[in-house]
Short mmCIF file of C-alpha atoms in Angstrom, two decimals:
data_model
loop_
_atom_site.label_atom_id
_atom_site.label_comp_id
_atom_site.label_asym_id
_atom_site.label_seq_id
_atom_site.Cartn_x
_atom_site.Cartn_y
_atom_site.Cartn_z
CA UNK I 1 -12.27 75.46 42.39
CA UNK I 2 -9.50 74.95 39.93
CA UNK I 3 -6.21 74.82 40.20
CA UNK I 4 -2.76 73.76 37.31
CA UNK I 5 0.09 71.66 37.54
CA UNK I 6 3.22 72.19 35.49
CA UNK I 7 5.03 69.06 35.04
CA UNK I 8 8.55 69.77 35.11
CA UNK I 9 10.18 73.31 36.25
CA UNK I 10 12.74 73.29 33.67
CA UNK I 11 13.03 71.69 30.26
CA UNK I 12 16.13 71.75 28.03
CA UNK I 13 15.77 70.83 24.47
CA UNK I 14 18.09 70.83 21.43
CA UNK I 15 17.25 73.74 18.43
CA UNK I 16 14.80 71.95 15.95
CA UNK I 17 14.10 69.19 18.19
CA UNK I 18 10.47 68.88 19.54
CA UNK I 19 9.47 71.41 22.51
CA UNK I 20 6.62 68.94 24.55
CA UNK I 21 5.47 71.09 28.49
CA UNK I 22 3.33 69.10 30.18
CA UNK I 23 -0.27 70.94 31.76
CA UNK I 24 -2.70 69.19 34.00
CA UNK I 25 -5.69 70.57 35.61
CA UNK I 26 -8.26 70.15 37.90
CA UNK I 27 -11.63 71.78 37.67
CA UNK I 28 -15.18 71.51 39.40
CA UNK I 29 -16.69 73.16 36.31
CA UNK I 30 -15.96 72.81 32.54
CA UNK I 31 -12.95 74.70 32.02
CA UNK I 32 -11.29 77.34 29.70
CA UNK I 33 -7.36 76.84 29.65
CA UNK I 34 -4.63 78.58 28.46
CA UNK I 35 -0.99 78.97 27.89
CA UNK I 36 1.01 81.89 28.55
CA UNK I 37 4.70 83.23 27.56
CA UNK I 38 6.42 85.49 29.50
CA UNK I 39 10.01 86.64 28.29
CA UNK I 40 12.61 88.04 30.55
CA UNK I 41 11.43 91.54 32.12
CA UNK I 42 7.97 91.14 29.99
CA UNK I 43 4.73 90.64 30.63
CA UNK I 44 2.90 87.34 29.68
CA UNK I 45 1.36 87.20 26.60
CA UNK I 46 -1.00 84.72 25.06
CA UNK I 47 -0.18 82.04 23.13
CA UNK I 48 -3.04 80.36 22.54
CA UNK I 49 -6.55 79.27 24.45
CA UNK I 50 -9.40 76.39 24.76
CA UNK I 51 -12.34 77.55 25.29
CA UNK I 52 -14.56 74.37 24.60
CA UNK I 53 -14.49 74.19 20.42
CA UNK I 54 -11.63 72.38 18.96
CA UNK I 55 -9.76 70.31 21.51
CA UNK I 56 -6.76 70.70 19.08
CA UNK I 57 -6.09 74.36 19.12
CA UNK I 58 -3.31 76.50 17.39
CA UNK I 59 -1.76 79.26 18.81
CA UNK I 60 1.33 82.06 17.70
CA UNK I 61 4.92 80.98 16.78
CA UNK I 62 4.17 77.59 16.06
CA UNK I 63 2.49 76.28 19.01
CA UNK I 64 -0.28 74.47 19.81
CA UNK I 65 -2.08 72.08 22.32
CA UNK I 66 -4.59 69.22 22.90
CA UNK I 67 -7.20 69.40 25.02
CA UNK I 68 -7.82 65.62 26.79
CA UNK I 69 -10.41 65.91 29.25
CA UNK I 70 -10.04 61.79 29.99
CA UNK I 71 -6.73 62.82 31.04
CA UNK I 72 -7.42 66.49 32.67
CA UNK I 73 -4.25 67.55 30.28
CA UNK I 74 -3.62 70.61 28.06
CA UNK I 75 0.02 69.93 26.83
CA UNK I 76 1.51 72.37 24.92
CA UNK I 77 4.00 71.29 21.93
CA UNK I 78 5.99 72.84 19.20
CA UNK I 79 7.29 70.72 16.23
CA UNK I 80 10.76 72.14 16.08
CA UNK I 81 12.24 74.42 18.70
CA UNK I 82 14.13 78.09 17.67
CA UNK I 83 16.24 79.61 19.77
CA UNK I 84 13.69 82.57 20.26
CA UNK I 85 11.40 79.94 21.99
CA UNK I 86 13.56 80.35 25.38
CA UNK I 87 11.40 81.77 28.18
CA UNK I 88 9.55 80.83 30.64
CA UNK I 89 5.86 79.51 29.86
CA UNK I 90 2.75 79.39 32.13
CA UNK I 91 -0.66 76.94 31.91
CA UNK I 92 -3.64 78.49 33.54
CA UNK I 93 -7.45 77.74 34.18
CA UNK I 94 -10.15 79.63 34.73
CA UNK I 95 -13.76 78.93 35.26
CA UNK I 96 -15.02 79.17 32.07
CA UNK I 97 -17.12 82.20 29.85
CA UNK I 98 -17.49 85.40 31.37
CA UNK I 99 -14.92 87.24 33.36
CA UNK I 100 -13.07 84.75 35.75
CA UNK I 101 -10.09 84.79 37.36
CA UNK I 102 -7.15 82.89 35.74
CA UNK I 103 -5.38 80.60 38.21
CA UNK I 104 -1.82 80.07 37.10
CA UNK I 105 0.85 76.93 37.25
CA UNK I 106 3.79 77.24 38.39
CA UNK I 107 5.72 77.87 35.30
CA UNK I 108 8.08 75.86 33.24
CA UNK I 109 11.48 77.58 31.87
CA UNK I 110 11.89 76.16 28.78
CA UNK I 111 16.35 76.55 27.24
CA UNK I 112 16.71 75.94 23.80
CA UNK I 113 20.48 74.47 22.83
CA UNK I 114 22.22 75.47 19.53
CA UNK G 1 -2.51 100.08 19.98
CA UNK G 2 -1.38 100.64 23.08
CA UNK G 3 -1.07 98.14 25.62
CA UNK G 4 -1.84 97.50 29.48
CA UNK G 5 0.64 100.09 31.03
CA UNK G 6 2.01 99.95 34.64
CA UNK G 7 4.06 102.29 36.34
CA UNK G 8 6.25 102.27 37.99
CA UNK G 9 8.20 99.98 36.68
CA UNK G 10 9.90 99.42 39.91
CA UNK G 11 9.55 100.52 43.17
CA UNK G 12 11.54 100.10 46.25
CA UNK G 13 10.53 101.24 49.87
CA UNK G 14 11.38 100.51 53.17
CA UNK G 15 9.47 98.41 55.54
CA UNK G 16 6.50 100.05 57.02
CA UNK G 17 5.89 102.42 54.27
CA UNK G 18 2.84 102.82 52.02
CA UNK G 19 3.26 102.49 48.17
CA UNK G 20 0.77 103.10 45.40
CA UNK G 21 1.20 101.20 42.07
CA UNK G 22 -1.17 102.14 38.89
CA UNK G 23 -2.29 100.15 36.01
CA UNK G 24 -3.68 102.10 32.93
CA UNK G 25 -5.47 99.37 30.69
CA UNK G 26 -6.47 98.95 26.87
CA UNK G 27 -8.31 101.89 26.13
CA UNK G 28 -12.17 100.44 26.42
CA UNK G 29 -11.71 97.15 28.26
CA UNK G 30 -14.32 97.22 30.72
CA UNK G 31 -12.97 94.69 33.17
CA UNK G 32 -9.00 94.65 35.27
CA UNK G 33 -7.15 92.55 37.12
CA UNK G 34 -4.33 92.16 39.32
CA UNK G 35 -2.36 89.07 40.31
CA UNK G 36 0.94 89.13 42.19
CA UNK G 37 4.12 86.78 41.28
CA UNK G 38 6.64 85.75 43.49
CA UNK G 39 9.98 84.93 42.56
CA UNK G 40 9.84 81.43 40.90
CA UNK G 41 5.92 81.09 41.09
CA UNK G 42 3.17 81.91 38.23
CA UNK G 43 0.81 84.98 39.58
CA UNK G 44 -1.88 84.95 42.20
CA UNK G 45 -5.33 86.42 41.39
CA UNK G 46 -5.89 89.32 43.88
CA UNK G 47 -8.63 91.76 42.83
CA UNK G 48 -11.20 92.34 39.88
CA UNK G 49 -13.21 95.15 38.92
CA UNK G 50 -15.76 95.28 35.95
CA UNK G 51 -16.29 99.23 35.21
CA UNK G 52 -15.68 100.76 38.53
CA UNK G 53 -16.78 98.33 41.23
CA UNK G 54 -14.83 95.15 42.47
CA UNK G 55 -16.49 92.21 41.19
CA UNK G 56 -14.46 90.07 43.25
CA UNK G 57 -11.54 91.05 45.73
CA UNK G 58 -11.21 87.46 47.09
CA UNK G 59 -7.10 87.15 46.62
CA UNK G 60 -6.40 90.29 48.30
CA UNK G 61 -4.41 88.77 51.01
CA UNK G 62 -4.88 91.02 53.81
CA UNK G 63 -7.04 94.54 54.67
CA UNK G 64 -3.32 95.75 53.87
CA UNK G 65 -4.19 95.89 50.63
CA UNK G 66 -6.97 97.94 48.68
CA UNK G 67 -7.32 98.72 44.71
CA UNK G 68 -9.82 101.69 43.54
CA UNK G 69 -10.91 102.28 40.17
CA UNK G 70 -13.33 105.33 40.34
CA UNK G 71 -13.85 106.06 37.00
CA UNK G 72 -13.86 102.39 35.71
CA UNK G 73 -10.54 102.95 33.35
CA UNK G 74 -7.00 103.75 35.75
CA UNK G 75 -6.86 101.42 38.68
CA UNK G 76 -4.12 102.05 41.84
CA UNK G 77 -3.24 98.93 43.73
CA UNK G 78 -2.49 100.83 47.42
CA UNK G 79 -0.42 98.95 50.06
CA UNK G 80 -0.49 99.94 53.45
CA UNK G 81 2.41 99.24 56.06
CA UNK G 82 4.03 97.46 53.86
CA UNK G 83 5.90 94.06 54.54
CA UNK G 84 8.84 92.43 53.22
CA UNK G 85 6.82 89.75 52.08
CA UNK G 86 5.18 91.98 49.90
CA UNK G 87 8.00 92.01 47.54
CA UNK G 88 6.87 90.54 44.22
CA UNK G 89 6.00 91.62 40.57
CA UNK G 90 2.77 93.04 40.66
CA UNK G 91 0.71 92.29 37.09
CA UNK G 92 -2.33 94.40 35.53
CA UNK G 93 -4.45 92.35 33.07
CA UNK G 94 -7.53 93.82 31.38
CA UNK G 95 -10.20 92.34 28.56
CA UNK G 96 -12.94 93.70 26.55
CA UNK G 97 -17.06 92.66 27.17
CA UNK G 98 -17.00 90.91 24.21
CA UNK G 99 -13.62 88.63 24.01
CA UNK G 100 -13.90 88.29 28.75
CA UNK G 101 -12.10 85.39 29.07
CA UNK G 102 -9.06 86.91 26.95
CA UNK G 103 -6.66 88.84 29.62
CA UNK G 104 -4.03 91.29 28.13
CA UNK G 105 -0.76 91.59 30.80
CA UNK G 106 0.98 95.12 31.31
CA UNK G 107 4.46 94.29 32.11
CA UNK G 108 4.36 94.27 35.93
CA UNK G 109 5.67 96.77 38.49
CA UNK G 110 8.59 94.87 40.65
CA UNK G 111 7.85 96.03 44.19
CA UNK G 112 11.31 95.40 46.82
CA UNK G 113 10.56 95.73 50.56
CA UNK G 114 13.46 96.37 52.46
#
């Protein structure tokens, strides 16, 4: 079984400072992860996945995250925040290769300030 | 290309009623999903199919709900006496044989139970 925790429903930070959401997971198998955006009234949309190559993966806009399996964490982080970053951002895990299920966190809304 | 498409975009009914939502995925991704988010909560895995047949229809959370997908592209998510609980956003996902553990969202179908 797996299953996601979001650290943190909301997050506030500053335009240019750094955007840090916090992703830990729990798995009974070795895992694929992911992040997910989802913008008001849109559907979510990939940002960027591990799928057991690189633990340091890059995804779109800027983003990317670190896959620490000591600490079951896939943070996601963003040198410098725009204000087109503000939305509300999802960590999920699924069971890895083949057609799984993704099983979601909770979400974190993440407000950038001009 | 085209995208996952859902319609309707919303839908209210009354208590009690039946409602049928449809997801039309990526032209030639062989396998669909739909997950359900609440207000304030990431989505829930419901159903899967890969081609026509549902791989695995554990989240379906009661016989209230069925999905068909008889000719392995359209699917219809059908609910049955439908509950105010029931009131969510509704998500289709679909991905191709060769890239399965990448999910493409349609935009979601907001269902209100009155």
């Amino acid at each position: 079984a797996q299953s996601v925790t979001q650290l943190g429903s909301h997050v506030s930070v500053s335009e240019g400072a750094l955007v840090l959401l916090r992703c830990n997971y729990s798995s009974s198998v070795p895992p694929y992860l992911f992040w997910y955006v989802q913008y008001p009234n849109q559907g979510l949309q990939l940002l960027l996945k591990y799928t057991s190559a690189a633990t340091l993966v890059e995804g779109i806009n800027g983003f990317e995250a670190e896959f620490k399996k000591s600490e079951t964490s896939f943070h996601l982080t963003k040198p410098s925040a725009h204000m087109s970053d503000a939305a509300e951002y999802f960590c999920a895990v699924s069971g890895g290769s083949g057609n799984t299920p993704l099983v979601f966190g909770k979400g974190t809304r993440l407000s950038v300030i001009a | 290309g085209a995208g996952v498409s859902q319609t309707p975009s919303n839908k209210v009914t009354e208590k009690g009623k039946y409602v049928e939502l449809r997801c039309d995925p990526i032209s030639g991704h062989t396998a669909l999903y739909w997950y359900r988010q609440s207000l304030g909560q990431g989505p829930e895995f419901l159903i899967y199919f890969q081609g026509t047949g549902a791989a695995d229809d554990s989240g379906l959370p009661n016989d209230r709900f069925f999905a068909v997908r008889p000719e392995g592209s359209v699917s219809t998510l059908k609910i049955q006496r439908t509950e105010r609980g029931d009131s969510a956003v509704y998500l289709c996902a679909s991905s191709t044989r060769d890239s399965p553990d990448t999910q493409y969202f349609g935009p979601g179908t907001r269902l209100t139970v009155l």
